[in-house]
Coordinates of N, CA and C in Angstrom, one line a residue:
M1 N -132.4 0.8 -31.6 CA -133.9 1.2 -30.8 C -135.0 1.9 -31.3
F2 N -136.0 1.4 -31.4 CA -137.1 3.4 -32.1 C -137.3 4.1 -31.6
D3 N -137.5 5.5 -31.6 CA -137.2 6.9 -31.4 C -138.6 7.4 -31.1
Y4 N -138.7 6.7 -29.6 CA -140.0 6.7 -28.8 C -140.6 8.2 -28.9
R5 N -139.4 9.4 -28.9 CA -139.7 10.9 -28.5 C -140.0 11.7 -29.9
S6 N -139.8 9.9 -30.8 CA -140.2 11.2 -32.2 C -141.8 11.4 -33.0
M7 N -141.9 10.0 -31.7 CA -144.1 9.7 -32.4 C -144.4 10.7 -32.6
F8 N -144.8 11.1 -31.3 CA -146.0 12.6 -31.5 C -145.5 13.8 -32.4
D9 N -144.4 14.0 -33.5 CA -143.8 15.3 -33.5 C -144.2 14.6 -35.3
L10 N -144.3 16.2 -35.8 CA -145.7 16.3 -37.0 C -145.1 17.0 -37.9
T11 N -143.9 17.6 -37.7 CA -142.4 17.9 -38.9 C -142.1 17.5 -39.7
G12 N -142.8 18.5 -40.7 CA -142.2 18.1 -42.2 C -144.2 17.4 -42.0
K13 N -145.8 17.6 -41.7 CA -147.0 17.2 -42.0 C -147.4 18.5 -42.3
T14 N -148.5 18.4 -43.1 CA -149.2 19.3 -43.2 C -150.6 18.8 -43.1
A15 N -151.6 20.1 -42.3 CA -152.5 19.6 -42.1 C -154.4 20.2 -42.4
L16 N -154.8 19.7 -42.6 CA -156.1 20.5 -42.9 C -157.3 20.5 -41.5
V17 N -157.6 21.6 -40.8 CA -158.2 21.6 -39.7 C -159.7 22.3 -40.0
V18 N -160.8 21.9 -40.5 CA -161.8 22.8 -40.9 C -162.9 23.3 -39.6
G19 N -163.8 24.3 -39.5 CA -163.8 24.9 -38.1 C -162.6 25.0 -37.0
A20 N -162.0 25.4 -37.5 CA -161.0 26.3 -37.0 C -160.6 27.8 -36.7
G21 N -161.9 28.5 -36.7 CA -162.1 29.6 -36.4 C -162.9 29.7 -35.3
S22 N -163.0 28.8 -34.0 CA -162.9 28.3 -33.2 C -163.7 27.4 -32.7
G23 N -163.3 27.3 -31.1 CA -164.0 25.9 -30.0 C -162.7 25.7 -30.8
I24 N -163.1 23.9 -30.9 CA -162.4 22.7 -30.6 C -162.3 23.0 -32.0
G25 N -161.7 23.5 -33.2 CA -161.8 23.6 -34.4 C -160.2 24.3 -34.6
E26 N -160.2 25.4 -33.6 CA -158.8 27.0 -33.4 C -158.2 25.6 -32.4
A27 N -158.2 25.4 -31.7 CA -158.0 24.3 -30.5 C -156.6 23.6 -30.9
S28 N -157.4 23.1 -32.3 CA -157.0 22.0 -33.0 C -156.1 22.0 -34.1
A29 N -155.8 23.3 -34.1 CA -155.1 24.2 -35.2 C -154.0 24.5 -34.7
Q30 N -154.3 25.3 -33.4 CA -153.1 25.9 -32.7 C -152.1 24.0 -32.0
G31 N -153.2 23.2 -31.9 CA -152.4 22.6 -31.4 C -151.3 21.5 -31.7
L32 N -151.9 21.4 -33.6 CA -151.0 20.4 -34.1 C -150.0 21.2 -34.9
A33 N -150.3 22.2 -34.8 CA -148.7 23.4 -35.3 C -148.1 23.3 -34.1
A34 N -148.1 23.5 -32.8 CA -147.2 23.6 -32.1 C -146.3 22.2 -31.7
F35 N -147.0 21.1 -32.2 CA -146.1 19.7 -32.7 C -145.5 20.0 -34.1
G36 N -145.4 21.2 -34.6 CA -144.9 21.0 -36.2 C -145.3 20.9 -37.6
A37 N -146.3 20.5 -37.6 CA -147.7 20.3 -38.8 C -147.5 21.9 -39.4
E38 N -147.9 21.5 -40.9 CA -148.7 23.1 -41.2 C -150.0 23.2 -41.6
V39 N -150.3 24.2 -40.7 CA -151.6 23.7 -41.2 C -152.7 24.8 -42.0
Y40 N -153.7 24.0 -42.1 CA -153.7 25.1 -42.8 C -155.9 25.0 -42.6
A41 N -155.9 26.5 -42.1 CA -156.9 26.5 -40.6 C -157.9 27.5 -42.1
A42 N -159.1 26.7 -41.6 CA -160.0 26.6 -43.1 C -161.2 26.4 -41.8
D43 N -162.1 27.5 -42.4 CA -163.1 28.2 -41.5 C -164.7 28.3 -42.4
V44 N -165.7 28.6 -42.6 CA -166.9 29.2 -43.5 C -166.6 30.7 -42.9
N45 N -166.0 30.9 -41.6 CA -165.7 32.4 -41.6 C -164.2 32.6 -41.9
A46 N -164.1 33.5 -42.6 CA -162.7 33.1 -43.3 C -162.2 34.4 -42.5
E47 N -162.5 35.4 -42.4 CA -161.7 36.6 -40.8 C -161.2 35.6 -39.8
A48 N -162.4 34.7 -39.3 CA -162.3 34.2 -38.3 C -160.7 33.0 -38.3
A49 N -160.5 32.6 -39.2 CA -159.5 31.9 -40.2 C -158.4 32.5 -40.0
E50 N -158.2 33.6 -40.1 CA -157.6 34.5 -40.4 C -156.9 35.1 -39.2
A51 N -157.8 34.9 -38.0 CA -157.4 35.4 -37.1 C -157.1 33.7 -35.6
T52 N -157.4 33.1 -36.2 CA -156.5 31.5 -35.6 C -155.4 31.5 -36.8
A53 N -155.2 31.5 -38.1 CA -153.8 31.5 -38.4 C -152.7 32.0 -38.1
D54 N -153.2 33.4 -37.9 CA -152.3 34.5 -37.7 C -151.7 34.4 -36.0
G55 N -152.0 33.9 -35.0 CA -151.9 33.4 -33.7 C -151.1 32.4 -33.4
I56 N -151.1 31.5 -34.7 CA -150.4 30.8 -34.7 C -148.9 30.7 -35.0
M57 N -149.1 32.0 -36.4 CA -147.4 32.1 -36.3 C -147.0 33.3 -35.6
E58 N -148.1 34.1 -34.7 CA -147.0 34.9 -33.7 C -146.2 34.0 -32.6
N59 N -146.6 33.1 -32.2 CA -146.4 31.9 -31.9 C -145.1 30.7 -32.6
G60 N -145.1 31.3 -33.6 CA -143.8 30.3 -34.7 C -144.1 29.4 -34.5
G61 N -145.1 29.0 -35.2 CA -146.2 28.2 -36.1 C -145.7 28.3 -37.6
K62 N -146.6 27.5 -38.2 CA -146.9 27.8 -39.4 C -148.2 27.8 -40.4
A63 N -148.5 28.6 -40.9 CA -150.4 28.1 -40.5 C -151.0 29.2 -42.1
I64 N -151.4 28.8 -42.4 CA -152.4 29.1 -43.9 C -154.5 29.5 -43.5
A65 N -154.7 31.0 -43.6 CA -155.9 30.9 -43.4 C -156.7 30.4 -44.8
I66 N -158.2 29.4 -44.5 CA -158.3 29.4 -45.7 C -159.9 29.4 -45.5
G67 N -161.0 29.7 -46.8 CA -162.7 29.8 -46.6 C -163.2 28.5 -47.0
L68 N -163.9 28.4 -46.7 CA -164.2 26.7 -47.0 C -165.7 26.7 -46.1
D69 N -166.9 26.1 -47.2 CA -167.6 25.8 -46.9 C -168.6 24.3 -47.0
M70 N -168.6 23.9 -45.3 CA -168.6 22.3 -45.9 C -169.8 22.0 -46.6
L71 N -171.2 22.8 -46.7 CA -172.4 22.5 -47.3 C -171.6 22.6 -48.9
D72 N -171.0 23.0 -49.0 CA -170.8 23.7 -50.9 C -169.5 22.7 -51.5
S73 N -170.1 21.4 -52.1 CA -169.4 20.4 -52.6 C -168.2 21.7 -53.6
K74 N -168.8 21.8 -54.1 CA -167.5 22.9 -54.7 C -166.6 23.8 -53.5
S75 N -166.8 24.2 -53.2 CA -166.3 24.5 -52.0 C -164.9 23.7 -51.3
V76 N -165.3 23.0 -51.1 CA -164.4 22.0 -50.5 C -163.5 21.5 -51.4
A77 N -163.8 21.0 -52.9 CA -163.6 20.7 -54.3 C -162.5 22.0 -55.0
A78 N -162.4 23.2 -54.5 CA -161.6 24.1 -54.6 C -160.6 24.4 -53.9
V79 N -160.8 24.0 -52.2 CA -159.5 23.6 -51.0 C -158.5 23.0 -51.4
A80 N -159.3 21.6 -51.9 CA -158.9 20.1 -52.7 C -157.6 20.9 -53.8
E81 N -158.2 21.5 -55.1 CA -157.4 22.2 -55.6 C -156.2 22.9 -55.5
G82 N -156.5 23.7 -54.5 CA -155.8 24.8 -54.3 C -154.7 24.5 -53.3
I83 N -154.4 23.3 -52.4 CA -153.9 23.3 -51.0 C -153.4 21.4 -51.3
G84 N -154.2 21.1 -51.9 CA -153.3 19.8 -52.4 C -153.8 18.6 -51.5
T85 N -153.4 17.5 -51.5 CA -154.1 15.9 -50.1 C -152.8 16.2 -49.0
P86 N -153.3 17.0 -47.6 CA -153.0 17.1 -46.8 C -152.9 15.9 -45.9
D87 N -151.7 15.6 -45.5 CA -151.3 14.0 -43.6 C -152.6 14.3 -43.3
V88 N -152.9 15.1 -42.8 CA -153.3 15.1 -41.5 C -155.1 15.8 -42.1
L89 N -156.2 15.3 -42.3 CA -157.1 16.3 -41.9 C -158.6 15.9 -40.6
V90 N -159.1 17.2 -39.8 CA -159.6 17.3 -39.7 C -161.1 17.9 -39.2
S91 N -161.8 17.5 -38.5 CA -163.6 18.1 -39.5 C -164.1 18.6 -37.7
T92 N -164.2 19.5 -37.9 CA -164.9 19.7 -36.2 C -166.2 20.1 -36.4
P93 N -167.0 21.2 -37.8 CA -168.2 21.7 -36.8 C -169.2 21.3 -36.9
S94 N -170.3 21.5 -36.5 CA -171.6 20.6 -36.5 C -172.6 21.9 -35.8
V95 N -174.0 21.8 -35.9 CA -174.8 22.0 -35.5 C -175.7 21.5 -35.0
N96 N -176.7 21.9 -34.5 CA -177.8 21.6 -32.9 C -178.8 22.1 -33.0
V97 N -180.1 21.5 -33.3 CA -181.7 22.4 -32.9 C -182.1 21.2 -32.0
R98 N -181.9 22.4 -31.0 CA -182.3 21.8 -29.5 C -184.0 21.2 -29.5
K99 N -184.6 20.5 -29.8 CA -186.2 19.9 -29.9 C -186.9 18.8 -29.7
P100 N -188.1 19.0 -29.3 CA -188.2 16.9 -28.7 C -188.7 16.5 -31.1
V101 N -188.1 15.1 -30.8 CA -188.2 14.4 -32.4 C -189.8 15.0 -33.6
L102 N -190.7 15.3 -32.9 CA -191.8 15.2 -33.1 C -192.0 17.0 -33.5
E103 N -191.5 17.8 -33.2 CA -191.7 18.5 -33.1 C -190.2 19.6 -34.2
I104 N -189.5 18.6 -34.6 CA -188.8 18.8 -35.9 C -188.9 19.5 -36.8
T105 N -189.2 20.1 -38.0 CA -189.6 20.8 -39.1 C -187.6 20.5 -39.9
D106 N -188.7 19.7 -41.4 CA -188.2 19.3 -42.7 C -186.8 20.2 -42.8
E107 N -187.3 21.6 -42.3 CA -186.3 22.3 -42.4 C -184.4 22.6 -42.2
E108 N -185.4 22.5 -40.1 CA -184.7 21.8 -39.3 C -183.4 21.1 -39.7
F109 N -184.6 19.4 -39.9 CA -183.7 18.4 -40.3 C -182.5 18.4 -41.3
D110 N -183.1 18.9 -42.0 CA -182.2 18.6 -43.5 C -180.8 20.1 -42.8
R111 N -180.9 20.8 -42.4 CA -179.6 21.4 -41.7 C -178.9 21.2 -41.1
I112 N -179.5 20.3 -39.9 CA -178.5 19.7 -39.0 C -177.8 18.2 -40.1
V113 N -178.5 17.6 -40.5 CA -178.4 16.5 -41.1 C -176.7 17.0 -42.4
D114 N -177.2 18.1 -43.3 CA -176.4 18.5 -44.5 C -175.6 19.0 -43.8
L115 N -175.4 20.1 -42.1 CA -174.0 20.5 -42.3 C -172.8 18.8 -41.4
N116 N -173.6 18.0 -40.4 CA -173.4 17.0 -39.3 C -172.5 15.9 -39.7
L117 N -173.6 15.2 -40.9 CA -173.6 14.2 -42.2 C -172.9 14.7 -42.8
K118 N -173.7 15.3 -43.3 CA -173.2 15.3 -45.1 C -171.6 16.4 -45.4
G119 N -171.3 16.8 -44.8 CA -170.4 17.8 -44.7 C -169.1 17.2 -44.3
T120 N -169.5 16.1 -43.1 CA -168.3 15.5 -43.3 C -167.9 14.6 -44.5
F121 N -169.0 14.1 -44.4 CA -168.8 13.3 -46.3 C -168.0 13.5 -46.7
R122 N -168.7 15.3 -47.7 CA -167.8 16.1 -48.6 C -166.3 16.2 -48.2
L123 N -166.2 16.2 -47.3 CA -164.5 16.6 -46.7 C -164.0 15.4 -46.6
V124 N -163.9 14.0 -46.3 CA -163.7 12.4 -46.4 C -163.7 12.5 -48.0
R125 N -164.5 12.3 -48.3 CA -164.7 11.7 -49.6 C -163.7 12.7 -50.9
Q126 N -163.4 14.3 -50.5 CA -162.6 14.7 -51.4 C -161.5 14.3 -51.7
F127 N -160.7 14.5 -49.3 CA -159.5 14.6 -49.2 C -158.9 12.6 -48.7
G128 N -160.1 12.2 -48.8 CA -159.4 10.6 -48.6 C -159.9 10.2 -50.2
R129 N -159.6 10.8 -50.8 CA -159.2 10.0 -52.2 C -158.2 10.3 -52.9
G130 N -157.5 11.1 -52.4 CA -155.8 11.5 -52.1 C -155.1 11.0 -51.8
M131 N -155.3 11.1 -50.1 CA -154.7 10.0 -49.3 C -154.7 8.6 -49.9
A132 N -156.0 7.8 -50.4 CA -155.7 7.0 -50.5 C -155.0 6.6 -51.9
E133 N -154.4 7.5 -52.8 CA -154.0 7.4 -53.8 C -151.9 7.4 -53.7
R134 N -152.6 8.2 -52.6 CA -150.9 8.8 -51.8 C -150.9 7.1 -51.6
G135 N -151.3 6.4 -51.0 CA -151.2 5.9 -50.2 C -151.0 5.7 -48.5
S136 N -151.5 7.1 -47.6 CA -150.9 7.6 -46.6 C -151.8 9.0 -46.1
G137 N -151.9 8.6 -44.0 CA -153.1 9.7 -44.4 C -153.6 9.9 -43.0
S138 N -154.4 10.7 -42.0 CA -155.9 10.4 -41.0 C -156.2 11.6 -41.0
I139 N -157.5 10.9 -41.2 CA -158.8 11.7 -41.3 C -159.4 11.3 -39.4
I140 N -159.6 12.6 -39.6 CA -159.8 12.7 -38.3 C -161.5 13.5 -37.8
A141 N -162.3 13.2 -37.1 CA -163.7 14.1 -37.4 C -164.3 14.0 -36.6
F142 N -165.1 14.9 -35.8 CA -165.2 14.9 -34.8 C -166.7 14.4 -34.3
S143 N -167.3 12.9 -33.6 CA -168.9 13.3 -33.5 C -168.9 13.1 -32.0
S144 N -169.3 13.3 -30.9 CA -169.5 13.4 -29.5 C -170.6 11.6 -28.5
I145 N -170.5 12.3 -27.5 CA -170.8 11.2 -26.9 C -172.6 11.0 -26.8
R146 N -173.2 11.7 -27.8 CA -174.0 11.8 -28.5 C -174.5 10.6 -29.3
A147 N -173.3 9.8 -29.4 CA -173.6 8.8 -30.6 C -174.2 7.7 -29.9
Q148 N -174.0 7.7 -28.6 CA -174.2 5.8 -27.6 C -174.9 6.7 -26.7
V149 N -175.6 7.9 -26.1 CA -176.2 8.1 -25.1 C -177.1 9.9 -25.5
V150 N -178.8 9.9 -25.0 CA -179.0 10.8 -25.4 C -179.8 11.1 -24.3
E151 N -180.6 12.3 -24.8 CA -182.1 12.9 -24.0 C -182.1 13.9 -24.5
P152 N -183.8 13.8 -24.4 CA -184.6 14.8 -25.1 C -183.8 16.2 -25.5
G153 N -184.4 15.8 -26.6 CA -184.2 17.1 -27.8 C -182.5 16.8 -28.4
Q154 N -182.4 15.4 -28.5 CA -180.8 15.4 -29.0 C -181.0 14.5 -30.2
G155 N -182.5 14.4 -30.5 CA -182.5 13.5 -31.2 C -182.1 13.6 -32.6
V156 N -181.8 14.4 -33.6 CA -181.4 14.5 -35.3 C -179.8 14.7 -34.5
Y157 N -179.7 15.3 -34.1 CA -178.1 15.5 -33.2 C -177.5 14.6 -33.3
A158 N -178.2 13.3 -32.2 CA -177.6 12.2 -31.9 C -177.4 11.3 -33.5
A159 N -178.9 11.0 -34.1 CA -178.8 10.5 -35.1 C -177.0 10.4 -36.1
T160 N -176.8 12.5 -36.6 CA -175.9 12.6 -37.3 C -174.8 12.4 -36.5
K161 N -174.5 12.8 -35.2 CA -173.5 11.7 -34.4 C -173.3 10.7 -34.2
S162 N -173.9 9.1 -34.3 CA -173.8 7.9 -34.5 C -173.2 7.6 -35.7
G163 N -174.3 8.3 -37.1 CA -174.2 8.0 -38.4 C -172.5 8.0 -38.9
T164 N -172.1 9.7 -38.5 CA -170.6 9.9 -38.5 C -169.6 8.9 -38.4
V165 N -170.2 7.9 -36.9 CA -169.2 7.0 -36.5 C -169.2 6.0 -37.3
Q166 N -170.1 5.4 -37.8 CA -171.0 4.0 -38.9 C -169.7 5.1 -40.3
M167 N -170.3 5.7 -40.5 CA -169.6 6.2 -41.8 C -168.4 6.5 -41.6
L168 N -167.2 6.6 -40.9 CA -165.4 6.7 -40.5 C -165.7 5.3 -40.2
R169 N -166.1 4.3 -39.2 CA -165.9 3.0 -39.9 C -165.7 2.2 -40.9
A170 N -166.9 2.7 -41.5 CA -166.6 1.6 -43.1 C -165.5 2.7 -43.8
L171 N -165.6 3.6 -43.9 CA -164.2 5.0 -44.3 C -163.2 3.9 -44.3
A172 N -162.8 3.6 -43.1 CA -162.0 3.2 -42.0 C -161.2 2.1 -42.5
A173 N -162.6 0.9 -42.9 CA -162.2 -0.4 -43.3 C -161.4 -0.3 -44.8
E174 N -162.2 0.5 -45.6 CA -162.2 0.5 -47.1 C -161.0 1.5 -47.2
L175 N -160.0 2.2 -46.7 CA -159.4 2.9 -46.9 C -158.0 2.4 -46.4
G176 N -158.2 1.3 -44.9 CA -156.6 0.5 -44.5 C -156.2 0.0 -45.6
P177 N -156.6 -0.9 -46.2 CA -155.2 -1.8 -47.6 C -154.8 -0.3 -48.0
S178 N -155.1 0.6 -48.3 CA -154.3 2.0 -48.9 C -153.4 2.9 -47.6
G179 N -153.4 2.3 -46.7 CA -152.1 3.0 -45.8 C -153.1 3.9 -45.0
V180 N -154.3 4.5 -44.8 CA -154.8 5.3 -44.7 C -155.9 5.3 -43.0
R181 N -155.0 6.0 -42.2 CA -156.2 6.0 -41.0 C -157.2 6.7 -41.1
V182 N -158.5 6.1 -40.2 CA -159.8 6.9 -39.7 C -160.4 6.9 -38.6
N183 N -160.7 7.7 -37.8 CA -161.0 7.9 -36.6 C -162.1 8.9 -35.5
A184 N -162.9 9.0 -35.0 CA -163.6 9.5 -34.4 C -163.6 10.0 -33.1
I185 N -163.8 10.9 -32.5 CA -163.4 11.3 -31.5 C -164.7 11.7 -30.5
A186 N -165.3 11.3 -30.0 CA -166.1 11.8 -29.1 C -166.9 12.6 -27.5
P187 N -166.4 14.0 -27.7 CA -166.2 14.9 -27.0 C -167.5 14.4 -26.1
G188 N -167.0 14.5 -24.9 CA -168.5 15.3 -23.7 C -168.5 16.7 -23.7
V189 N -169.1 17.0 -22.8 CA -169.4 18.4 -22.6 C -168.5 19.8 -22.8
V190 N -168.1 20.2 -23.7 CA -167.0 20.8 -23.6 C -167.8 22.8 -23.8
E191 N -166.8 23.7 -23.0 CA -167.4 24.9 -23.2 C -166.7 25.5 -25.0
T192 N -168.2 25.9 -26.0 CA -167.6 26.2 -27.6 C -169.0 27.0 -27.8
P193 N -169.5 27.2 -29.0 CA -170.5 28.5 -29.5 C -171.5 27.5 -29.1
L194 N -171.1 25.9 -29.6 CA -172.3 25.4 -29.1 C -173.1 25.0 -28.4
T195 N -172.5 25.0 -27.3 CA -172.8 25.0 -26.3 C -172.9 26.3 -25.0
A196 N -173.0 27.4 -26.0 CA -173.0 28.5 -25.3 C -174.8 28.6 -24.3
Q197 N -175.5 28.4 -25.3 CA -177.2 28.1 -24.8 C -177.0 27.8 -23.2
I198 N -176.5 26.7 -23.0 CA -176.3 25.6 -21.3 C -175.9 26.9 -20.5
K199 N -174.2 27.5 -21.2 CA -173.4 27.7 -20.0 C -174.8 29.3 -20.0
D200 N -175.3 29.8 -20.4 CA -176.4 30.3 -19.5 C -176.9 29.9 -19.2
S201 N -177.3 29.7 -18.7 CA -178.6 28.8 -18.0 C -177.8 27.7 -16.5
P202 N -177.8 28.1 -15.3 CA -177.1 27.5 -14.5 C -177.3 26.1 -14.3
D203 N -178.6 26.0 -13.7 CA -179.3 24.7 -13.6 C -178.5 23.7 -14.5
W204 N -179.1 24.0 -15.5 CA -178.1 23.4 -17.0 C -176.8 22.6 -16.8
Y205 N -176.5 24.1 -17.1 CA -174.6 24.0 -17.0 C -173.8 23.1 -15.8
G206 N -174.9 23.9 -14.3 CA -174.2 22.7 -13.2 C -174.4 20.9 -13.6
S207 N -175.7 20.7 -13.6 CA -176.2 19.4 -14.0 C -175.2 18.5 -15.2
Y208 N -175.0 19.4 -16.0 CA -173.4 18.4 -17.2 C -172.7 18.5 -16.3
A209 N -172.1 19.6 -15.6 CA -171.0 19.2 -14.9 C -170.6 18.2 -13.7
E210 N -172.0 18.1 -13.1 CA -171.7 16.8 -12.0 C -171.7 15.7 -12.8
K211 N -172.8 15.9 -14.1 CA -172.7 14.3 -14.8 C -171.5 13.5 -15.1
S212 N -170.3 14.7 -15.4 CA -169.1 13.8 -15.7 C -168.5 13.3 -14.1
I213 N -167.2 11.8 -14.3 CA -166.6 12.0 -13.4 C -165.9 12.8 -13.1
L214 N -165.5 13.9 -13.7 CA -164.8 14.9 -13.4 C -165.0 16.0 -12.8
G215 N -166.4 15.9 -12.6 CA -167.2 17.6 -12.1 C -167.0 18.7 -12.6
R216 N -167.0 18.9 -14.2 CA -166.6 19.8 -14.8 C -167.2 19.1 -15.9
W217 N -167.2 20.4 -16.7 CA -167.2 20.8 -18.6 C -165.6 20.8 -18.6
A218 N -164.7 20.5 -19.8 CA -164.1 20.3 -20.7 C -164.0 21.6 -21.5
Q219 N -162.5 22.1 -21.4 CA -162.3 22.9 -22.1 C -161.5 22.5 -23.7
P220 N -161.6 23.7 -24.6 CA -161.7 22.9 -26.5 C -160.6 22.7 -26.4
H221 N -159.1 22.8 -25.7 CA -157.9 22.6 -25.9 C -157.5 21.1 -24.6
E222 N -158.5 20.6 -24.2 CA -158.8 19.7 -23.7 C -158.8 18.3 -24.8
M223 N -159.1 18.5 -26.0 CA -159.6 17.5 -26.9 C -158.5 17.8 -27.7
V224 N -157.0 18.2 -27.9 CA -155.6 18.5 -28.5 C -155.2 17.3 -28.3
G225 N -154.9 16.7 -27.4 CA -154.3 15.7 -27.0 C -154.6 14.6 -28.0
M226 N -155.8 14.3 -27.6 CA -156.5 13.4 -28.8 C -156.0 13.8 -30.0
V227 N -156.9 14.8 -31.0 CA -156.1 14.4 -31.8 C -155.0 15.0 -32.9
V228 N -153.6 15.0 -31.4 CA -152.3 15.1 -32.2 C -152.1 13.1 -31.9
Y229 N -152.4 13.3 -31.2 CA -152.4 11.4 -30.9 C -152.8 10.8 -31.6
L230 N -154.2 11.2 -32.6 CA -154.5 10.7 -34.1 C -154.1 10.8 -35.0
A231 N -153.3 11.9 -34.9 CA -152.6 12.9 -36.3 C -151.0 12.5 -37.0
S232 N -150.7 11.3 -35.7 CA -149.1 10.9 -35.2 C -149.2 9.6 -35.3
E233 N -147.4 9.3 -35.3 CA -147.4 8.2 -35.6 C -147.1 7.6 -34.3
A234 N -148.1 7.8 -33.3 CA -147.8 7.5 -32.4 C -149.1 6.1 -32.2
A235 N -150.2 6.8 -33.3 CA -151.6 6.2 -33.3 C -151.1 4.9 -34.9
S236 N -150.4 5.0 -35.4 CA -149.8 3.9 -36.4 C -150.7 2.8 -36.8
Y237 N -151.8 2.1 -35.3 CA -152.0 0.6 -35.5 C -153.5 1.3 -35.0
V238 N -153.9 2.7 -35.4 CA -155.0 3.2 -34.6 C -156.2 3.5 -35.8
T239 N -157.4 2.6 -36.3 CA -158.1 2.9 -37.4 C -159.4 2.6 -37.0
G240 N -159.7 2.8 -37.3 CA -161.5 2.9 -36.9 C -162.2 3.0 -35.9
G241 N -161.9 3.5 -34.9 CA -161.6 4.3 -33.5 C -163.3 5.1 -32.9
F242 N -163.7 4.7 -32.0 CA -164.2 6.0 -31.3 C -163.8 6.0 -30.1
M243 N -163.2 7.3 -30.2 CA -162.3 7.7 -28.9 C -163.0 8.6 -28.1
L244 N -163.2 8.4 -27.1 CA -163.9 9.8 -26.1 C -163.5 9.9 -25.2
V245 N -163.4 11.4 -25.0 CA -162.9 12.2 -24.5 C -163.8 12.8 -23.7
D246 N -164.3 12.2 -22.8 CA -165.7 12.7 -22.2 C -165.5 13.0 -20.9
G247 N -164.8 13.4 -19.7 CA -164.3 12.8 -18.5 C -164.7 12.0 -17.9
G248 N -165.5 10.5 -18.7 CA -166.5 9.5 -17.9 C -167.9 9.9 -17.8
W249 N -168.1 10.7 -18.6 CA -169.4 10.7 -18.9 C -170.4 9.7 -19.0
T250 N -169.8 8.8 -19.8 CA -170.8 8.0 -20.3 C -170.2 6.5 -19.5
A251 N -169.1 6.3 -18.6 CA -168.7 5.5 -18.2 C -169.3 5.0 -17.1
A252 N -170.0 6.1 -16.7 CA -171.0 6.0 -15.1 C -172.0 6.0 -15.0
D253 N -172.9 5.6 -14.3 CA -174.2 5.2 -14.5 C -175.3 6.1 -13.8
G254 N -176.3 6.5 -14.3 CA -177.1 7.6 -13.7 C -176.2 9.4 -13.4
R255 N -177.5 9.9 -12.5 CA -176.8 11.2 -11.6 C -176.7 11.4 -10.0
F256 N -176.9 10.1 -9.5 CA -177.2 10.3 -8.4 C -176.3 9.0 -7.5
T257 N -175.7 9.5 -6.6 CA -174.2 9.3 -5.7 C -174.8 7.8 -4.2
P258 N -174.6 6.8 -4.5 CA -175.8 6.5 -3.7 C -174.8 5.8 -2.2
P259 N -175.7 5.7 -0.8 CA -175.2 6.1 0.1 C -174.0 5.0 0.7
L260 N -172.7 5.3 0.9 CA -171.9 3.8 0.8 C -171.4 3.9 2.2

């Protein structure tokens, strides 16, 4: 009989988590380590990565802190040279500039695209090659509900998140024959440094909470279940996926409950 209890076990696996210094990346690193993976906690902020790695080790896990800049192909290549090809790659960092499309400057456009889309590209290009050569691996990158639904001020950010999904789907098709799985996770509203601006505005924060079916924001640790699932053998037949973890945000129509 198949050992179902082992499906989520990551013992003996290595996982590179980029953006591990805070938010969803930090929680993902902790979660993967809790299920047995040896985690490379990578972040452009090396001190933050160190803090995450220290926290994992204090709880009995295995972790190594790494400085990595997704904006620099040489930095990504240097990490690959140093650690080899991990079994799991998780990419979480994003940046947003909340402005109408007609007011976005060239510099702001480039800044959003260079991290959110091209940064993800740099990672999957570098580590996807090694996974394909080895014949196994799981690539997980964070998109957003903004890949499907938008609002004023989210145009360029939404474009990068939609672009990430389509890029990963193409990569899934290309690497599937080599045994590598590629999936995107789409969170709803999560309390992270990226959304601090909204949390500081009670009306804005409350409106977002009410939009989800569950009536609240998510915490970073609530993304970890999907990360562990996609990293593990439990998702051995899952690739090219767009996995919504949004509290029902995209399932419900509008922000008004009709009298029934």
